[in-house]
Amino acid sequence: MKKIYLVLFSALSLTAVKAQNKFNLLVGTYTNTCQSNGIYVYEFDASSGDFKLKNSSENVISPSYLSVSADNKFVYAVNENGSQSAVSSFGYDSASGKLKFLNSNDALGADPCHLINDDKNVIVANYSGGNIVVFKKKADGSITEVQQLIQHEGKGPNAARQEKAHVHMVVFSPDKKFVLSNDLGLDKVFIYKYNPDSKNEMLTLKGTVDVKPASGPRHLTFSKDGKFVYLVQELDGTLTTFSYDKTGNLKVIAETSILPKGFKGGTGAAAIKISPDGKFLYVSDRVDANAISVYKILKDGKIELVEQQSTLGKGPRDFAIDPTGNYLLVGHQYTNDIVIFKRNIATGKIEDTGKRIELCSPVGLVFTKI
């Protein structure tokens, strides 16, 4: 009898482990270059690297970047479509992967490229519009019209890319007291105090931090302990480390380049992410490099290069590390696939599994619970 119980217990334990290793992968795409339904939902097995398509949206225009609500019930997407750009909300059933369109409102700025949400607001960065907009959430998860618009003004030294403000990201500080925003056109990081309950002044400017002229700040991420910020600059491949304190102050403490020594081609640094254990930093670079740089994060917040690997495709605009840290998935905008890399949790290094998810122009990847 004991043996039967042990076998049953082992089987149940194994089932539980397998279940914990399964997640949904949501992928946002561009829909103007090839056939795409918009948002795709895959079940991903983080113990094997296997995947299967569960569902997709229908007729959603270029949902290039996605943000999932904390309760896993709603998905928010930018609709990157020039002067006709919008922001959309969806009900999300994680078990089936089904997305139910709720509503959409004008972004009030061209080409939204990033967004975040909490239980009160959806905050969006409009790249070509050079502004930040804030939508309120309704009880059913849908969004109001824009309740606050903050316009950035100015230009940078790169006449072709910095002719005006280009807001590229908005991100909450770990304690949600501040929202940081990178402006590629102005070579600045803006720090806003966050007032979630305000009706139309959710963001109030605390200050700005200048970065290297003509570097073009794109994306940043916080260290796991919240004491450091790592910023990648799109135009010249600079990677900047800041110290960060709970009063919202950023201070530059180090700079390096993600470009290999002697590299002469075009660069377009893209995404920056930290492994779930907080020990490794990953940065992708597009245009000619098409590579991922891997860094070890030291105790003092400094970083040490581990390796640089080809992403095995063209245009690695975004990538995601599954919640277990076992796999790193890279979405290629131009070769229309997601390359699945196995990740060594001890060394941080990545290795091609040979597995590919084929789909049109993947440009935003996010994992959720099932």
Coordinates of C-alpha atoms in Angstrom, one line a residue:
M1 CA 0.0 0.0 0.0
K2 CA 2.8 2.4 0.9
K3 CA 4.4 1.7 -2.5
I4 CA 1.2 2.6 -4.3
Y5 CA 0.9 5.9 -2.3
L6 CA 4.6 6.7 -3.1
V7 CA 4.0 6.1 -6.8
L8 CA 0.9 8.2 -6.8
F9 CA 2.7 11.0 -4.8
S10 CA 5.6 10.9 -7.2
A11 CA 3.3 11.1 -10.2
L12 CA 1.4 14.0 -8.7
S13 CA 4.6 15.8 -7.8
L14 CA 5.9 15.3 -11.4
T15 CA 2.6 16.6 -12.8
A16 CA 2.8 19.7 -10.5
V17 CA 6.4 20.4 -11.6
K18 CA 5.5 20.1 -15.3
A19 CA 2.6 22.4 -14.7
Q20 CA 4.8 25.0 -13.0
N21 CA 7.1 24.8 -16.0
K22 CA 4.4 25.8 -18.5
F23 CA 3.7 29.4 -19.4
N24 CA 2.0 31.5 -22.0
L25 CA 4.2 33.4 -24.5
L26 CA 2.5 36.5 -25.9
V27 CA 3.9 37.9 -29.1
G28 CA 3.1 41.3 -30.6
T29 CA 3.8 41.7 -34.3
Y30 CA 3.9 44.3 -37.1
T31 CA 1.0 43.6 -39.4
N32 CA 1.9 45.9 -42.3
T33 CA 4.7 43.8 -43.9
C34 CA 3.3 40.2 -44.0
Q35 CA 0.2 38.3 -43.0
S36 CA -0.4 38.6 -39.2
N37 CA -3.4 38.5 -37.0
G38 CA -1.7 40.8 -34.5
I39 CA -1.1 39.1 -31.1
Y40 CA -0.3 35.4 -30.8
V41 CA -0.4 33.3 -27.7
Y42 CA 1.7 30.1 -27.4
E43 CA 2.0 27.6 -24.6
F44 CA 5.7 27.3 -23.8
D45 CA 7.2 24.4 -21.8
A46 CA 10.2 25.7 -19.9
S47 CA 11.5 22.2 -19.1
S48 CA 11.8 21.2 -22.8
G49 CA 11.7 24.3 -24.9
D50 CA 8.6 23.0 -26.8
F51 CA 5.8 25.2 -27.8
K52 CA 2.3 25.1 -29.4
L53 CA 0.0 27.9 -30.7
K54 CA -3.0 28.4 -28.5
N55 CA -4.7 31.4 -29.9
S56 CA -4.4 34.8 -31.6
S57 CA -6.2 38.1 -31.9
E58 CA -8.1 39.0 -35.0
N59 CA -7.5 42.0 -37.3
V60 CA -5.4 44.0 -34.7
I61 CA -3.2 46.6 -36.4
S62 CA 0.6 46.3 -35.5
P63 CA 0.4 45.6 -31.7
S64 CA 4.1 45.9 -31.5
Y65 CA 4.4 46.1 -27.7
L66 CA 2.3 44.5 -25.0
S67 CA 1.7 44.9 -21.3
V68 CA -0.2 42.4 -19.2
S69 CA -2.1 43.3 -16.0
A70 CA -0.9 42.1 -12.7
D71 CA -4.0 39.8 -12.2
N72 CA -3.3 38.2 -15.6
K73 CA -6.8 39.1 -16.9
F74 CA -6.1 41.9 -19.3
V75 CA -3.6 42.7 -22.1
Y76 CA -2.8 46.2 -23.3
A77 CA -1.2 46.9 -26.7
V78 CA 0.1 49.8 -28.7
N79 CA -1.2 50.0 -32.3
E80 CA 1.9 51.4 -34.0
N81 CA 0.4 53.0 -37.1
G82 CA 1.9 56.5 -37.8
S83 CA -0.6 59.3 -37.2
Q84 CA -3.4 56.8 -36.9
S85 CA -1.9 55.1 -33.9
A86 CA -4.0 53.9 -31.0
V87 CA -3.8 51.9 -27.8
S88 CA -6.1 48.9 -27.3
S89 CA -7.3 46.8 -24.4
F90 CA -8.2 43.1 -24.4
G91 CA -9.7 40.6 -21.9
Y92 CA -7.3 37.7 -21.5
D93 CA -8.1 34.1 -20.6
S94 CA -4.8 32.5 -19.9
A95 CA -6.1 28.9 -19.9
S96 CA -7.3 29.1 -23.5
G97 CA -5.0 31.9 -24.6
K98 CA -8.1 33.7 -25.9
L99 CA -8.0 37.5 -26.3
K100 CA -11.3 39.4 -26.3
F101 CA -11.1 43.0 -27.7
L102 CA -12.5 45.5 -25.3
N103 CA -11.8 48.9 -26.7
S104 CA -9.3 51.2 -28.4
N105 CA -8.5 54.9 -28.1
D106 CA -6.3 57.4 -30.0
A107 CA -2.7 57.5 -28.7
L108 CA -2.6 61.3 -29.4
G109 CA 0.9 60.8 -30.7
A110 CA 2.4 58.9 -33.6
D111 CA 4.0 55.5 -33.3
P112 CA 3.5 54.4 -29.7
C113 CA 6.3 51.9 -29.0
H114 CA 6.1 51.0 -25.3
L115 CA 3.6 50.9 -22.5
I116 CA 3.1 49.8 -18.9
N117 CA 0.1 49.4 -16.6
D118 CA -1.0 49.0 -13.0
D119 CA -4.4 48.7 -11.5
K120 CA -5.3 52.3 -12.1
N121 CA -3.6 53.5 -15.3
V122 CA -2.0 52.6 -18.7
I123 CA 1.0 54.7 -19.5
V124 CA 2.3 54.9 -23.1
A125 CA 5.5 56.2 -24.8
N126 CA 4.8 57.7 -28.3
Y127 CA 8.0 57.6 -30.3
S128 CA 7.3 59.8 -33.3
G129 CA 4.9 62.0 -31.2
G130 CA 7.6 62.6 -28.7
N131 CA 5.2 62.5 -25.8
I132 CA 3.8 60.4 -22.9
V133 CA 0.1 59.7 -22.5
V134 CA -1.8 58.3 -19.6
F135 CA -5.2 56.4 -19.9
K136 CA -7.3 55.6 -16.9
K137 CA -8.6 52.0 -16.5
K138 CA -12.3 51.3 -16.3
A139 CA -13.7 48.5 -14.0
D140 CA -14.0 46.1 -16.9
G141 CA -10.4 46.5 -17.9
S142 CA -11.0 48.8 -20.9
I143 CA -9.4 52.3 -21.1
T144 CA -10.7 55.8 -21.1
E145 CA -9.6 58.4 -23.6
V146 CA -6.2 60.0 -22.8
Q147 CA -6.4 61.8 -19.4
Q148 CA -2.8 63.3 -19.4
L149 CA -0.4 64.2 -22.2
I150 CA 3.2 65.3 -21.6
Q151 CA 5.0 66.7 -24.6
H152 CA 8.8 66.6 -24.7
E153 CA 10.6 69.4 -26.6
G154 CA 14.0 69.7 -28.1
K155 CA 16.5 67.9 -30.3
G156 CA 19.9 66.2 -30.3
P157 CA 23.1 66.3 -32.3
N158 CA 22.2 63.4 -34.7
A159 CA 20.2 65.4 -37.3
A160 CA 18.8 62.2 -38.9
R161 CA 17.5 60.6 -35.8
Q162 CA 17.3 63.3 -33.2
E163 CA 15.5 66.1 -35.0
K164 CA 12.9 66.2 -32.2
A165 CA 11.9 64.3 -29.1
H166 CA 11.5 60.6 -29.4
V167 CA 10.1 59.0 -26.3
H168 CA 11.1 55.3 -26.4
M169 CA 10.1 53.8 -23.0
V170 CA 8.2 54.2 -19.8
V171 CA 9.0 52.0 -16.8
F172 CA 7.9 51.9 -13.1
S173 CA 10.5 52.2 -10.4
P174 CA 10.4 49.0 -8.2
D175 CA 8.3 50.8 -5.6
K176 CA 6.0 52.3 -8.2
K177 CA 6.7 55.8 -6.8
F178 CA 8.3 57.0 -10.0
V179 CA 8.1 56.4 -13.8
L180 CA 11.3 56.7 -15.8
S181 CA 11.2 57.6 -19.4
N182 CA 14.0 57.4 -22.0
D183 CA 14.0 60.0 -24.8
L184 CA 16.1 58.9 -27.8
G185 CA 15.9 62.3 -29.4
L186 CA 17.0 64.4 -26.4
D187 CA 19.7 62.1 -24.9
K188 CA 17.9 62.3 -21.6
V189 CA 16.2 60.0 -19.0
F190 CA 13.2 61.7 -17.5
I191 CA 12.1 60.9 -13.9
Y192 CA 8.4 61.5 -13.1
K193 CA 6.8 61.3 -9.7
Y194 CA 3.8 58.9 -10.0
N195 CA 0.5 59.8 -8.6
P196 CA -1.8 56.9 -9.6
D197 CA -5.0 58.3 -8.1
S198 CA -4.8 61.8 -9.7
K199 CA -7.5 62.5 -12.3
N200 CA -5.2 64.2 -14.9
E201 CA -1.8 64.7 -13.3
M202 CA -0.6 61.2 -12.8
L203 CA 2.9 62.1 -13.8
T204 CA 4.8 65.2 -12.5
L205 CA 8.3 65.9 -13.5
K206 CA 11.0 65.4 -10.8
G207 CA 14.0 65.9 -13.0
T208 CA 16.1 64.6 -15.9
V209 CA 19.5 63.0 -16.3
D210 CA 21.7 63.6 -19.4
V211 CA 23.5 60.8 -21.1
K212 CA 26.2 60.9 -23.8
P213 CA 25.3 63.2 -26.7
A214 CA 24.0 61.4 -29.8
S215 CA 23.8 58.1 -28.0
G216 CA 20.0 57.8 -28.1
P217 CA 18.7 56.2 -24.9
R218 CA 16.3 53.4 -25.8
H219 CA 15.5 50.9 -23.0
L220 CA 16.5 50.4 -19.4
T221 CA 16.0 47.8 -16.7
F222 CA 16.4 47.8 -12.9
S223 CA 18.7 45.5 -11.0
K224 CA 16.9 42.9 -8.9
D225 CA 17.7 44.8 -5.6
G226 CA 16.5 48.1 -7.2
K227 CA 19.8 49.9 -6.5
F228 CA 21.1 50.1 -10.1
V229 CA 19.7 50.9 -13.5
Y230 CA 21.1 49.6 -16.8
L231 CA 20.4 51.7 -19.9
V232 CA 21.1 50.8 -23.5
Q233 CA 21.5 53.5 -26.1
E234 CA 20.3 52.7 -29.6
L235 CA 22.4 55.0 -31.8
D236 CA 25.9 54.2 -30.6
G237 CA 25.6 51.0 -28.6
T238 CA 26.5 52.6 -25.3
L239 CA 25.5 50.7 -22.1
T240 CA 25.3 52.9 -19.1
T241 CA 25.1 51.9 -15.5
F242 CA 23.4 54.2 -12.9
S243 CA 23.1 54.1 -9.2
Y244 CA 19.5 54.6 -8.1
D245 CA 18.0 55.5 -4.8
K246 CA 14.5 55.5 -3.4
T247 CA 14.1 59.3 -3.8
G248 CA 14.2 58.8 -7.6
N249 CA 17.8 59.9 -8.1
L250 CA 19.9 58.5 -11.0
K251 CA 23.7 58.9 -11.1
V252 CA 25.9 57.6 -13.9
I253 CA 28.6 55.3 -12.5
A254 CA 29.9 53.5 -15.5
E255 CA 29.8 53.3 -19.3
T256 CA 30.7 50.6 -21.8
S257 CA 29.9 49.6 -25.4
I258 CA 28.0 46.5 -26.5
L259 CA 29.9 46.6 -29.8
P260 CA 32.6 44.0 -30.4
K261 CA 36.2 45.5 -30.7
G262 CA 36.8 46.7 -34.2
F263 CA 33.1 46.5 -35.3
K264 CA 32.5 48.8 -38.2
G265 CA 28.9 48.0 -39.3
G266 CA 25.6 49.7 -38.4
T267 CA 24.3 49.4 -34.9
G268 CA 20.8 49.6 -33.4
A269 CA 20.8 48.5 -29.8
A270 CA 17.3 47.3 -28.9
A271 CA 16.2 45.3 -25.8
I272 CA 17.8 44.9 -22.4
K273 CA 16.7 42.3 -19.8
I274 CA 17.9 40.7 -16.6
S275 CA 17.7 37.0 -15.8
P276 CA 15.1 36.0 -13.2
D277 CA 17.8 35.4 -10.6
G278 CA 19.2 38.9 -11.1
K279 CA 22.7 37.6 -11.9
F280 CA 23.0 38.3 -15.7
L281 CA 22.2 41.1 -18.0
Y282 CA 21.3 40.6 -21.7
V283 CA 21.3 43.2 -24.5
S284 CA 20.3 42.8 -28.2
D285 CA 21.8 44.8 -31.1
R286 CA 20.1 45.0 -34.5
V287 CA 21.1 46.4 -38.0
D288 CA 24.4 44.7 -38.9
A289 CA 25.4 43.1 -35.5
N290 CA 22.3 41.0 -34.9
A291 CA 23.8 39.8 -31.6
I292 CA 23.1 39.4 -27.9
S293 CA 25.7 40.5 -25.4
V294 CA 25.7 38.7 -22.1
Y295 CA 27.1 40.3 -18.9
K296 CA 27.5 39.0 -15.4
I297 CA 26.2 41.5 -12.7
L298 CA 28.7 41.9 -9.9
K299 CA 27.8 42.6 -6.3
D300 CA 28.6 46.3 -6.6
G301 CA 26.4 46.7 -9.7
K302 CA 29.2 46.7 -12.1
I303 CA 29.1 44.3 -15.1
E304 CA 31.5 41.9 -16.7
L305 CA 31.2 40.7 -20.3
V306 CA 30.6 36.9 -20.6
E307 CA 30.0 36.4 -24.3
Q308 CA 28.5 37.9 -27.5
Q309 CA 26.4 35.5 -29.6
S310 CA 24.7 35.8 -33.0
T311 CA 20.9 35.8 -32.6
L312 CA 20.8 33.7 -35.8
G313 CA 18.3 36.0 -37.5
K314 CA 17.9 39.6 -38.6
G315 CA 16.4 42.4 -36.5
P316 CA 16.4 41.1 -32.8
R317 CA 14.1 43.9 -31.7
D318 CA 12.9 42.1 -28.5
F319 CA 13.7 38.9 -26.5
A320 CA 12.3 37.3 -23.4
I321 CA 13.7 35.0 -20.7
D322 CA 11.1 32.5 -19.4
P323 CA 10.3 32.7 -15.7
T324 CA 12.4 29.7 -14.8
G325 CA 15.5 31.2 -16.5
N326 CA 16.0 28.0 -18.7
Y327 CA 15.4 29.6 -22.1
L328 CA 15.9 32.9 -23.9
L329 CA 13.7 33.6 -26.9
V330 CA 14.6 36.2 -29.5
G331 CA 12.1 37.7 -31.9
H332 CA 13.4 38.7 -35.3
Q333 CA 11.5 41.5 -37.0
Y334 CA 12.9 40.8 -40.5
T335 CA 13.5 37.1 -40.7
N336 CA 10.0 36.4 -39.3
D337 CA 10.9 33.9 -36.5
I338 CA 11.6 33.5 -32.8
V339 CA 14.8 31.6 -32.1
I340 CA 14.8 29.5 -28.9
F341 CA 18.1 29.5 -27.0
K342 CA 18.9 27.2 -24.0
R343 CA 20.3 29.3 -21.2
N344 CA 23.0 28.0 -18.8
I345 CA 21.7 29.3 -15.4
A346 CA 25.2 29.1 -13.8
T347 CA 27.2 30.8 -16.6
G348 CA 24.5 32.9 -18.3
K349 CA 25.7 31.6 -21.7
I350 CA 23.1 30.8 -24.4
E351 CA 23.1 28.0 -27.0
D352 CA 20.8 27.4 -30.0
T353 CA 18.3 24.6 -29.5
G354 CA 17.4 24.5 -33.2
K355 CA 13.8 25.2 -32.3
R356 CA 12.0 28.1 -34.2
I357 CA 8.6 29.7 -33.9
E358 CA 7.7 30.9 -37.4
L359 CA 5.5 34.0 -37.6
C360 CA 5.2 37.4 -39.2
S361 CA 7.5 40.2 -37.8
P362 CA 7.6 39.4 -34.1
V363 CA 8.6 42.5 -32.2
G364 CA 7.3 42.2 -28.6
L365 CA 7.6 39.1 -26.4
V366 CA 6.2 38.6 -22.9
F367 CA 5.6 35.5 -20.7
T368 CA 2.6 35.1 -18.5
K369 CA 1.3 32.5 -16.1
I370 CA -1.3 30.1 -17.4

